[in-house]
PDB file of C-alpha atoms in Angstrom:
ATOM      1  CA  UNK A   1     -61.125  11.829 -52.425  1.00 37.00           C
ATOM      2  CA  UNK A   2     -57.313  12.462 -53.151  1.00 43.00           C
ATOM      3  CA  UNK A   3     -55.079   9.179 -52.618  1.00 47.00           C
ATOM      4  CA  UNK A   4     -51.965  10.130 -50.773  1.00 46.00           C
ATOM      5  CA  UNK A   5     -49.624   8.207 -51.795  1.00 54.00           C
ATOM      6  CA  UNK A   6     -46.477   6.456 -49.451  1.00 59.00           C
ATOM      7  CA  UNK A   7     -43.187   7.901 -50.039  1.00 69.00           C
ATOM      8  CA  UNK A   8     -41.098   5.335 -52.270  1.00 72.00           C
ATOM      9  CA  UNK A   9     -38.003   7.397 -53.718  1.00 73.00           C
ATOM     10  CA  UNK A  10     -36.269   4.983 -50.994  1.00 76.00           C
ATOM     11  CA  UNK A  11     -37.204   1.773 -53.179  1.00 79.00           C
ATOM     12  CA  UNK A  12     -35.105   3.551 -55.902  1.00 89.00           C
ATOM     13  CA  UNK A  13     -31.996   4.067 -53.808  1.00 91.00           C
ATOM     14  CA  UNK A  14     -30.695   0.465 -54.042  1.00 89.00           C
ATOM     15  CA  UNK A  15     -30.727   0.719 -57.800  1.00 90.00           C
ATOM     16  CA  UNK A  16     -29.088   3.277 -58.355  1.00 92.00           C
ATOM     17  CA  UNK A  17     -26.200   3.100 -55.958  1.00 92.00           C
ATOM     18  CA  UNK A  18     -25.870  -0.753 -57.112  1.00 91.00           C
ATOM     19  CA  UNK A  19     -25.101  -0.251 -60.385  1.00 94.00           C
ATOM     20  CA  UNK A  20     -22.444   2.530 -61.165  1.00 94.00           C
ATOM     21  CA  UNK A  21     -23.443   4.934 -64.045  1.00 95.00           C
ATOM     22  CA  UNK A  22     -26.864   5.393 -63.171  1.00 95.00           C
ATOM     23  CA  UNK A  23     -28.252   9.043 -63.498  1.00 93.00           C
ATOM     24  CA  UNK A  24     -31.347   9.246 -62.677  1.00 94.00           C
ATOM     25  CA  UNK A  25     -34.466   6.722 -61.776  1.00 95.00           C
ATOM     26  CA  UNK A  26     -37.982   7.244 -61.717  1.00 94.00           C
ATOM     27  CA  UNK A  27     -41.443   6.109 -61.561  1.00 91.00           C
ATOM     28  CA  UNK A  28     -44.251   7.180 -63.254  1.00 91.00           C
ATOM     29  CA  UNK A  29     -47.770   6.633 -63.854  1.00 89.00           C
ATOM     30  CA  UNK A  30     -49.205   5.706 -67.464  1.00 87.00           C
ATOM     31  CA  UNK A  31     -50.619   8.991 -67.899  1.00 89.00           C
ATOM     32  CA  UNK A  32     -46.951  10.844 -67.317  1.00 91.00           C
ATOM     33  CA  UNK A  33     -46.893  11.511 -63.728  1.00 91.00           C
ATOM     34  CA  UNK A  34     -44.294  11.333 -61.394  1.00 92.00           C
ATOM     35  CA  UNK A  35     -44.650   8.967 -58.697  1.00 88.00           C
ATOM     36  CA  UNK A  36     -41.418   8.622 -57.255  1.00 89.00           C
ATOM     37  CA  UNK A  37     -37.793   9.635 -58.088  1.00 92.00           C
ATOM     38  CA  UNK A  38     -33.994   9.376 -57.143  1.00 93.00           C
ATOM     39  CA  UNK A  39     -30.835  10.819 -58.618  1.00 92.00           C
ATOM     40  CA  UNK A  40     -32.502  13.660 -60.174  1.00 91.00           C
ATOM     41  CA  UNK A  41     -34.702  17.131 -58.934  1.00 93.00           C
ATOM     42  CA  UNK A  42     -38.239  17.213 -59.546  1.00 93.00           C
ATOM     43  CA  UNK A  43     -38.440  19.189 -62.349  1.00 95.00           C
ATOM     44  CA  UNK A  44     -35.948  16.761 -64.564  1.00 94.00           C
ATOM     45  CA  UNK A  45     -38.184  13.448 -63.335  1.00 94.00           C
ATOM     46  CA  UNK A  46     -41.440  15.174 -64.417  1.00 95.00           C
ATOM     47  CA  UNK A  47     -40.009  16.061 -67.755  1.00 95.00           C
ATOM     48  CA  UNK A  48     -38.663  12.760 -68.232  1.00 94.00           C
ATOM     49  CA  UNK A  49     -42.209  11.563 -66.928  1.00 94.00           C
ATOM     50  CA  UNK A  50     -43.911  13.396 -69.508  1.00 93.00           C
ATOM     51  CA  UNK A  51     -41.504  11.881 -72.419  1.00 93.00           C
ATOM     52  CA  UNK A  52     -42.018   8.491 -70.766  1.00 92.00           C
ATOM     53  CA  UNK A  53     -45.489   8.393 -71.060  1.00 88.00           C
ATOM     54  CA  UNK A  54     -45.395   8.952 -74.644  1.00 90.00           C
ATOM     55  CA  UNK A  55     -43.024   6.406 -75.284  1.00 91.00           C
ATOM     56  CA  UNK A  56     -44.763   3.434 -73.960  1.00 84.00           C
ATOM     57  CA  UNK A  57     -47.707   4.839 -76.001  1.00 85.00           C
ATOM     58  CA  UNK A  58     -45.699   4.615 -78.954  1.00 89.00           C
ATOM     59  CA  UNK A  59     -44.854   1.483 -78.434  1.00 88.00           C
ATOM     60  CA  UNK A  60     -48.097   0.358 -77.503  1.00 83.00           C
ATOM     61  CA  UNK A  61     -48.938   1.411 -81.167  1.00 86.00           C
ATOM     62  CA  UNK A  62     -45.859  -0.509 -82.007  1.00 89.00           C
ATOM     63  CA  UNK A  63     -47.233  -3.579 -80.859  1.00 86.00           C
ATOM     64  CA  UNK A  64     -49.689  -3.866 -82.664  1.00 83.00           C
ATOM     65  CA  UNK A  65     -47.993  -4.941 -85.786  1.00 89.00           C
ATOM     66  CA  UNK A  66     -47.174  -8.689 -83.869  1.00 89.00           C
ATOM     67  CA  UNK A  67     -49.901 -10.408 -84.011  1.00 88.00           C
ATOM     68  CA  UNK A  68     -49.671 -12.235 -80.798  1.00 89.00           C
ATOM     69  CA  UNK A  69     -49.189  -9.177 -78.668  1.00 85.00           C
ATOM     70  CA  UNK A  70     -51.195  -8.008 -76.179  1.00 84.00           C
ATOM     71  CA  UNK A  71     -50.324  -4.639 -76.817  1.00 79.00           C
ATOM     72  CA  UNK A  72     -48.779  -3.747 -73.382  1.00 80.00           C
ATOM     73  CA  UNK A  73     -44.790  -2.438 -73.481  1.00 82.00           C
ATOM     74  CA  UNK A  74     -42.543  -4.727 -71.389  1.00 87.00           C
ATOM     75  CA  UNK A  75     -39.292  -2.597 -72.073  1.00 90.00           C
ATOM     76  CA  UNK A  76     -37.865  -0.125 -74.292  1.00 91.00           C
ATOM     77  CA  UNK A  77     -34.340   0.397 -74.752  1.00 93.00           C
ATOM     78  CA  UNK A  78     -32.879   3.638 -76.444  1.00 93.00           C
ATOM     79  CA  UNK A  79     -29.063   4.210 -77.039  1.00 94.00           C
ATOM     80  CA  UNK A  80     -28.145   8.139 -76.983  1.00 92.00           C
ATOM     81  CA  UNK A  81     -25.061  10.088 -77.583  1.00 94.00           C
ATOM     82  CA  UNK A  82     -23.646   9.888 -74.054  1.00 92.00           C
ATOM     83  CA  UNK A  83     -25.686   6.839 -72.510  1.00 95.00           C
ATOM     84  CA  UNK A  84     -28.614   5.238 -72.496  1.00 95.00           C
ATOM     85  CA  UNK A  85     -32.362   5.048 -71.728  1.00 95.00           C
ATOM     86  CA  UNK A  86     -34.089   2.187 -69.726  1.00 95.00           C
ATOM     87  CA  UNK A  87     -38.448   2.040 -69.605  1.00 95.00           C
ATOM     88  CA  UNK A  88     -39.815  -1.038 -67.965  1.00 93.00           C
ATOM     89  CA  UNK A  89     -43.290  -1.656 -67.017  1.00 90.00           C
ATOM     90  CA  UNK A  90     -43.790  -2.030 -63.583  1.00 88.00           C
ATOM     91  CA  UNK A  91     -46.907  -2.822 -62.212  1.00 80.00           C
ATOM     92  CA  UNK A  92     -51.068  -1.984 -63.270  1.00 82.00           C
ATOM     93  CA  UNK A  93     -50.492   1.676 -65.054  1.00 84.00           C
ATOM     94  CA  UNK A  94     -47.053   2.214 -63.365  1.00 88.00           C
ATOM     95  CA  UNK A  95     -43.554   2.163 -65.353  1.00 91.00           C
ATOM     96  CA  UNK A  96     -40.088   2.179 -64.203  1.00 94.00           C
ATOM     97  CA  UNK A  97     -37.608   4.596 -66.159  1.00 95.00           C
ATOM     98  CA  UNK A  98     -33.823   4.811 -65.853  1.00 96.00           C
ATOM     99  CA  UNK A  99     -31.359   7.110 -67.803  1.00 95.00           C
ATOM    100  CA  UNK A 100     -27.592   5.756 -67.260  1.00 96.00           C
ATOM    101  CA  UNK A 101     -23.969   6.563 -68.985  1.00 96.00           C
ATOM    102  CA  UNK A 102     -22.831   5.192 -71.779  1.00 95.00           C
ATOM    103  CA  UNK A 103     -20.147   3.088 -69.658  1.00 95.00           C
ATOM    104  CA  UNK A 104     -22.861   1.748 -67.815  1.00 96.00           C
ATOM    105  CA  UNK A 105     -23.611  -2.275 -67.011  1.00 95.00           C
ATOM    106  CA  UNK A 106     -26.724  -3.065 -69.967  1.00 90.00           C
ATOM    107  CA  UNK A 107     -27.114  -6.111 -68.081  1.00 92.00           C
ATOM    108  CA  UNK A 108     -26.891  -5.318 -64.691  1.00 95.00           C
ATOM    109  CA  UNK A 109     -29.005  -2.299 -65.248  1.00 94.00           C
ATOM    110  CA  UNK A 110     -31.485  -4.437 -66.672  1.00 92.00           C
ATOM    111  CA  UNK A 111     -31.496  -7.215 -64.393  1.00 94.00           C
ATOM    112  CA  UNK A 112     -31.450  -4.740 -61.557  1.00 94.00           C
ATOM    113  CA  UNK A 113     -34.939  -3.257 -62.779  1.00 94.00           C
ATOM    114  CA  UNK A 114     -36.647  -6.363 -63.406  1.00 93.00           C
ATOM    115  CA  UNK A 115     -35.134  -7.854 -59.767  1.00 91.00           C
ATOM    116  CA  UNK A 116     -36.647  -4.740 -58.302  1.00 90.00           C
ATOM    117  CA  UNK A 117     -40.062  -4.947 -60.135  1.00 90.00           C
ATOM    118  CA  UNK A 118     -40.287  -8.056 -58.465  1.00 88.00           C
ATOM    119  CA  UNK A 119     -39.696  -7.255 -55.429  1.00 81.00           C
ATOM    120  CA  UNK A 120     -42.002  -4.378 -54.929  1.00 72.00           C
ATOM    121  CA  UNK A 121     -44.301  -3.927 -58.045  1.00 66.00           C
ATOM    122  CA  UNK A 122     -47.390  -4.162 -55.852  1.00 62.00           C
ATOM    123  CA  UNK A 123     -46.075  -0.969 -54.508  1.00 59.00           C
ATOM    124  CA  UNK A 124     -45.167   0.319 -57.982  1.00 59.00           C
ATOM    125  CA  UNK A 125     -48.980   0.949 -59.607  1.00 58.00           C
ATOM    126  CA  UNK A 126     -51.057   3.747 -60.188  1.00 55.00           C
ATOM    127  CA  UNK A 127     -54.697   3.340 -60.446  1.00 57.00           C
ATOM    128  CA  UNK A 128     -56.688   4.738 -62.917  1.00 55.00           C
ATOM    129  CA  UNK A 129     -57.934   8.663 -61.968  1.00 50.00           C
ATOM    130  CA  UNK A 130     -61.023  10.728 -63.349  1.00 54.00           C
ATOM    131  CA  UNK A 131     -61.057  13.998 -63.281  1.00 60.00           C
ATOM    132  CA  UNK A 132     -58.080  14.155 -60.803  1.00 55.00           C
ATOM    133  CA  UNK A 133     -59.504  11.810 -58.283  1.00 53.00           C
ATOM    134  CA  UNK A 134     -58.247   7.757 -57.950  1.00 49.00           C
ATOM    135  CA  UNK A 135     -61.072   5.815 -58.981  1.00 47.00           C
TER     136      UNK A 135
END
């Protein structure tokens, strides 16, 4: 049985029109899916889905090399010609993603994320899936 899941582009909203310079915001599942979006069309939030997911794998890998981590990616930061990127875990197999200009509020944008984490990361997980299906 398919999971439908609850609209929650809405949850993004705030974020984005709080802090000026935002592009585009997103949520995504471990495995690179899409789970929510604002700022952006479908086709740029599953791309940047796709890359997202293999970011926090990388860094996963990453961790290893400390040997007190757990091995799980809290946040990656990545400064780009032209602005920067924002990846934030966000709740059991669920990540938060941001891509903002260069002008924008490091800060802010990053206290914004965590504040909205907080507030909602119950809402912001993905459960793992087999074959398609939530198990």
């Amino acid at each position: 049985m398919i999971q439908h899941r609850p609209n929650m582009d809405w949850m993004l909203k705030d974020l984005a029109e709080s802090v000026p310079q935002t592009r585009h915001v997103i949520v995504l599942s471990s495995d690179g899916l899409r789970m929510a979006q604002h700022g952006t069309d479908t086709d740029t939030a599953d791309r940047l889905a796709a890359a997202c997911a293999g970011l926090q794998s990388l860094a996963g890998a990453v961790s290893s090399e400390f040997p007190r981590s757990d091995g799980r990616m809290r946040m990656v930061v990545i400064e780009l010609d032209g602005g920067f990127f924002y990846l934030m875990a966000a709740g059991a197999g669920a990540y938060l993603a941001v891509l903002a200009d260069e002008d924008v509020d490091a800060g802010l944008i990053g206290a914004r994320m965590r504040d909205l984490v907080a507030r909602i990361g119950e809402h912001l997980s993905s459960p793992p899936r087999h074959n398609g299906q939530v198990v």
